[in-house]
Short mmCIF file of C-alpha atoms in Angstrom, two decimals:
data_model
loop_
_atom_site.label_atom_id
_atom_site.label_comp_id
_atom_site.label_asym_id
_atom_site.label_seq_id
_atom_site.Cartn_x
_atom_site.Cartn_y
_atom_site.Cartn_z
CA MET A 229 81.77 112.58 99.46
CA SER A 230 79.14 110.49 97.70
CA THR A 231 76.57 112.76 96.06
CA ASN A 232 74.24 110.08 94.77
CA LYS A 233 72.12 108.78 97.62
CA ASN A 234 71.30 105.62 95.66
CA GLU A 235 74.93 104.64 95.47
CA LYS A 236 75.99 101.83 97.74
CA PRO A 237 79.34 102.33 99.42
CA LEU A 238 82.20 100.03 98.48
CA LYS A 239 82.49 97.18 100.96
CA LYS A 240 85.50 95.23 99.78
CA VAL A 241 88.40 95.72 97.40
CA CYS A 242 90.72 92.99 96.15
CA MET A 243 93.82 94.43 94.53
CA ILE A 244 96.31 92.69 92.29
CA CYS A 245 99.87 93.95 91.91
CA ALA A 246 101.81 92.21 89.15
CA LYS A 247 104.70 94.63 88.68
CA GLY A 248 107.66 95.47 90.86
CA SER A 249 108.62 99.05 90.09
CA ILE A 250 108.28 101.74 92.76
CA GLU A 251 105.28 103.36 91.10
CA ASP A 252 103.39 100.12 90.52
CA VAL A 253 103.93 98.85 94.05
CA TYR A 254 103.14 102.18 95.69
CA ALA A 255 99.98 102.55 93.64
CA THR A 256 98.80 99.30 95.19
CA LEU A 257 99.98 100.22 98.69
CA VAL A 258 98.47 103.72 98.69
CA MET A 259 95.16 102.50 97.31
CA GLY A 260 95.14 99.51 99.65
CA ASN A 261 95.98 101.53 102.74
CA GLY A 262 93.49 104.19 101.67
CA ALA A 263 90.77 101.56 101.47
CA VAL A 264 91.60 100.25 104.95
CA MET A 265 91.46 103.82 106.29
CA GLU A 266 88.00 104.21 104.80
CA GLY A 267 86.80 101.11 106.60
CA ILE A 268 86.70 99.02 103.43
CA GLU A 269 87.68 95.34 103.69
CA THR A 270 90.97 95.10 101.79
CA LYS A 271 92.90 92.20 100.30
CA LEU A 272 96.13 92.65 98.39
CA PHE A 273 97.38 89.95 96.07
CA PHE A 274 100.97 90.10 94.80
CA THR A 275 102.03 88.14 91.75
CA PHE A 276 104.85 87.95 89.18
CA PHE A 277 107.29 90.84 89.65
CA GLY A 278 104.93 92.33 92.18
CA LEU A 279 106.26 89.65 94.54
CA ASP A 280 109.35 91.84 95.00
CA ALA A 281 107.16 94.12 97.13
CA ILE A 282 106.64 91.39 99.73
CA THR A 283 109.98 89.55 99.41
CA LYS A 284 112.18 90.46 102.38
CA LYS A 285 115.34 90.72 100.27
CA GLN A 286 113.84 93.01 97.64
CA MET A 287 111.03 94.99 99.19
CA ASN A 288 112.99 98.05 100.26
CA LYS A 289 115.21 98.11 97.16
CA LEU A 290 112.59 98.75 94.49
CA HIS A 291 113.52 100.86 91.49
CA THR A 292 111.70 102.88 88.93
CA SER A 293 112.67 102.35 85.31
CA THR A 294 114.64 105.15 83.64
CA VAL A 295 114.41 103.47 80.23
CA GLY A 296 111.31 103.37 78.08
CA ASN A 297 109.42 105.69 80.40
CA PRO A 298 108.22 108.70 78.39
CA ALA A 299 106.89 110.43 81.51
CA MET A 300 110.36 110.49 83.08
CA ARG A 301 111.74 114.04 83.35
CA MET A 302 114.75 115.81 84.73
CA PRO A 303 114.26 117.93 87.84
CA GLY A 304 112.92 121.14 86.31
CA GLY A 305 110.82 119.39 83.69
CA LEU A 306 113.20 118.83 80.77
CA PRO A 307 112.81 115.48 78.98
CA PHE A 308 114.92 112.64 80.33
CA PRO A 309 116.84 111.02 77.45
CA SER A 310 116.47 107.23 77.43
CA LEU A 311 120.18 106.94 76.57
CA LEU A 312 121.01 108.56 79.90
CA GLY A 313 118.81 106.05 81.64
CA ILE A 314 121.00 103.13 80.60
CA LEU A 315 124.11 104.48 82.33
CA PRO A 316 125.15 102.58 85.46
CA GLY A 317 123.84 104.15 88.62
CA VAL A 318 121.29 106.43 86.97
CA GLU A 319 118.32 104.19 87.71
CA ALA A 320 119.46 103.81 91.32
CA GLY A 321 119.92 107.57 91.66
CA VAL A 322 116.54 108.40 90.19
CA SER A 323 114.90 105.75 92.40
CA ALA A 324 116.58 107.17 95.50
CA MET A 325 115.33 110.63 94.57
CA MET A 326 111.80 109.37 94.15
CA LYS A 327 111.90 107.65 97.54
CA LYS A 328 113.16 110.86 99.14
CA GLN A 329 110.27 112.84 97.64
CA MET A 330 107.79 110.25 98.88
CA GLU A 331 109.28 110.29 102.37
CA LYS A 332 108.60 114.04 102.45
CA LEU A 333 104.91 113.28 101.89
CA ASP A 334 105.03 110.87 104.82
CA MET A 335 104.92 107.82 102.56
CA PRO A 336 106.62 104.99 104.45
CA SER A 337 109.00 102.32 103.17
CA VAL A 338 107.40 99.22 101.68
CA ASP A 339 107.73 97.06 104.81
CA GLU A 340 106.31 99.79 107.05
CA PHE A 341 103.45 100.34 104.59
CA LEU A 342 102.57 96.63 104.72
CA GLU A 343 102.51 96.84 108.52
CA MET A 344 100.23 99.89 108.37
CA ILE A 345 97.82 98.01 106.13
CA THR A 346 97.67 94.91 108.30
CA ALA A 347 97.42 97.06 111.46
CA GLY A 348 94.09 98.25 110.11
CA GLY A 349 92.91 94.76 109.23
CA GLY A 350 94.00 94.61 105.58
CA GLU A 351 95.27 91.24 104.35
CA ILE A 352 98.26 90.50 102.14
CA TYR A 353 98.63 87.43 99.93
CA ALA A 354 101.16 85.99 97.52
CA CYS A 355 100.47 84.13 94.28
CA LYS A 356 101.43 80.46 94.39
CA LEU A 357 102.19 80.09 90.69
CA ALA A 358 104.55 83.07 90.64
CA MET A 359 106.21 81.85 93.84
CA ASP A 360 106.94 78.51 92.18
CA MET A 361 108.19 80.29 89.09
CA PHE A 362 110.63 82.49 91.02
CA LYS A 363 111.51 79.60 93.38
CA LEU A 364 110.41 81.54 96.44
CA LYS A 365 109.34 80.01 99.75
CA LYS A 366 106.95 81.40 102.33
CA GLU A 367 109.99 82.16 104.56
CA ASP A 368 111.32 84.50 101.89
CA LEU A 369 108.25 86.67 102.27
CA HIS A 370 107.60 89.41 104.80
CA GLU A 371 105.89 88.34 108.04
CA GLU A 372 102.80 90.38 107.20
CA VAL A 373 101.97 88.09 104.26
CA LYS A 374 99.05 86.02 105.44
CA ALA A 375 99.13 83.15 102.96
CA VAL A 376 100.15 81.90 99.54
CA LEU A 377 97.09 81.47 97.34
CA THR A 378 96.06 79.95 94.06
CA ILE A 379 94.04 82.18 91.78
CA GLY A 380 90.96 80.10 92.58
CA GLU A 381 91.35 80.83 96.27
CA PHE A 382 91.75 84.51 95.46
CA TYR A 383 88.44 84.56 93.58
CA GLU A 384 86.75 82.77 96.47
CA MET A 385 87.68 85.77 98.62
CA ALA A 386 86.34 88.26 96.12
CA GLY A 387 82.65 87.43 96.50
CA GLY A 388 79.88 89.51 97.98
CA ASP A 389 77.97 92.69 97.15
CA GLY A 390 79.97 95.86 96.85
CA THR A 391 83.24 94.10 96.01
CA GLN A 392 85.66 95.34 93.40
CA ILE A 393 88.77 93.76 91.94
CA ILE A 394 91.40 96.32 91.02
CA PHE A 395 94.43 95.51 88.87
CA THR A 396 97.11 98.13 89.33
CA MET B 224 77.28 124.44 105.45
CA GLU B 225 74.73 124.10 108.23
CA GLU B 226 74.27 125.43 111.72
CA LYS B 227 73.64 122.99 114.49
CA THR B 228 73.41 123.02 118.25
CA ILE B 229 75.81 120.51 119.75
CA ALA B 230 76.24 120.32 123.53
CA ASN B 231 74.29 123.59 123.93
CA GLN B 232 76.56 125.46 121.58
CA ASN B 233 75.80 126.76 118.12
CA VAL B 234 78.36 125.48 115.64
CA LYS B 235 78.80 125.62 111.88
CA LEU B 236 79.29 122.25 110.19
CA THR B 237 80.31 121.26 106.67
CA SER B 238 77.91 119.04 104.70
CA GLU B 239 79.92 116.05 105.95
CA GLY B 240 79.69 117.08 109.58
CA TYR B 241 83.14 118.60 110.16
CA LEU B 242 83.42 121.79 112.24
CA VAL B 243 83.98 124.79 109.97
CA ASP B 244 85.81 126.68 112.70
CA PRO B 245 88.13 124.50 114.85
CA SER B 246 88.12 127.18 117.57
CA GLN B 247 84.45 126.42 118.30
CA TRP B 248 85.51 122.98 119.54
CA ASN B 249 85.39 121.85 123.14
CA LYS B 250 85.35 118.51 124.93
CA GLU B 251 81.57 118.41 125.26
CA ILE B 252 81.19 118.87 121.51
CA ALA B 253 83.75 116.10 120.94
CA ILE B 254 81.77 113.74 123.15
CA GLU B 255 78.55 114.50 121.23
CA ILE B 256 80.08 114.07 117.76
CA ALA B 257 81.78 110.86 118.89
CA LYS B 258 78.45 109.49 120.12
CA GLU B 259 76.99 110.02 116.64
CA GLU B 260 79.84 107.89 115.28
CA GLY B 261 79.22 105.28 117.95
CA ILE B 262 82.41 106.01 119.88
CA ASP B 263 82.68 106.48 123.66
CA LEU B 264 85.60 108.77 124.29
CA SER B 265 88.27 107.69 126.80
CA ASP B 266 91.29 109.64 128.08
CA LEU B 267 93.38 107.99 125.37
CA HIS B 268 90.95 109.24 122.72
CA PHE B 269 91.37 112.77 124.05
CA GLU B 270 95.16 112.48 123.96
CA VAL B 271 94.91 111.59 120.27
CA LEU B 272 92.44 114.43 119.65
CA GLU B 273 94.77 116.95 121.32
CA PHE B 274 97.65 115.69 119.16
CA LEU B 275 95.56 116.03 116.01
CA ARG B 276 94.50 119.56 116.93
CA LYS B 277 98.06 120.62 117.74
CA THR B 278 99.42 119.16 114.49
CA HIS B 279 96.67 120.80 112.51
CA GLU B 280 97.26 124.16 114.24
CA SER B 281 100.94 124.05 113.37
CA GLY B 282 99.95 123.70 109.72
CA ASN B 283 101.20 120.15 109.21
CA THR B 284 99.32 117.60 107.14
CA LEU B 285 98.01 114.74 109.24
CA THR B 286 98.60 111.11 108.38
CA ILE B 287 97.96 107.96 110.40
CA ARG B 288 101.71 107.43 110.26
CA LYS B 289 102.29 110.69 112.16
CA VAL B 290 99.80 109.63 114.81
CA GLY B 291 101.51 106.24 114.96
CA LYS B 292 104.83 107.93 115.65
CA SER B 293 103.39 110.36 118.21
CA GLY B 294 104.07 108.00 121.09
CA ILE B 295 100.43 108.14 122.18
CA VAL B 296 99.18 105.10 120.32
CA ASP B 297 100.44 102.88 117.50
CA ILE B 298 98.54 102.52 114.24
CA LYS B 299 96.83 99.33 115.34
CA GLY B 300 95.70 101.11 118.49
CA LEU B 301 94.47 104.08 116.48
CA TYR B 302 92.25 101.77 114.42
CA LYS B 303 90.88 100.34 117.67
CA LEU B 304 90.06 103.82 118.99
CA PHE B 305 88.39 104.98 115.79
CA PRO B 306 87.18 101.85 113.96
CA GLY B 307 86.59 102.13 110.23
CA GLY B 308 88.05 105.61 109.90
CA PRO B 309 91.17 106.25 111.98
CA LEU B 310 91.86 109.67 110.50
CA LYS B 311 88.42 110.58 109.18
CA TYR B 312 86.46 110.04 112.39
CA SER B 313 89.22 111.26 114.68
CA SER B 314 89.53 114.51 112.70
CA LYS B 315 85.77 115.00 112.79
CA ILE B 316 85.68 114.48 116.55
CA ALA B 317 88.74 116.70 117.02
CA GLY B 318 86.90 119.51 115.27
CA ILE B 319 89.46 119.92 112.51
CA PRO B 320 88.87 119.72 108.73
CA LYS B 321 88.45 116.47 106.84
CA PRO B 322 91.91 114.94 106.27
CA SER B 323 93.49 116.03 103.02
CA SER B 324 96.25 113.44 102.81
CA CYS B 325 96.13 110.02 101.14
CA VAL B 326 98.27 108.24 103.72
#
């Protein structure tokens, strides 16, 4: 839908996901998959808590935080009291509800989303430093993860005209 | 909106080249639009196009995931059929509106 004829289309996006809540991970996955669908070369780089999104044990158990989230509301729009959010099971319940809503919009689970992205040629990477920090090994990661990279190697991939780095 | 003659038929197109009226579509038009996108249509392409048209007709939003679960072709295969725009190009060739979903 580009209106300016002088604009050059985006050729490559490199996205960094450093957080592991549902909304942070899905922001990366939706934007990444969207880029692949538009024919844009796409590389996703997961680091720190974002590693949960590509760790086999955690990837399909992501939560959204019910504490300290001022945008959180009850169904119907009433404010969601933070004190309620600390009760056992509330975060899990809210997270399950969110996932249900997303499923209705045909948003897949995290592992299926990763497969969709790589099916279209997108590439998925993990951050070496964060892996060392969380004592994770390559075997702990989903099969669709192409490699474990240092930040230097990530930047080497981010060259070229029409490339953008996006931090979600 | 513009009028254009594709495969000897007058059709209305949006500024991005999508058919305004899906009922104006036929296979010859599909072949012509596909050629402009550099795609030679095979039988498998047409199976996907029929699926897209049926899903659109029934009022459902199209996603590549739905096509992947259609049993016609998986997502990897869909990308092979319509490189660089699995839903965008396929919708254009199927004569249905530009996809309105983000997945």
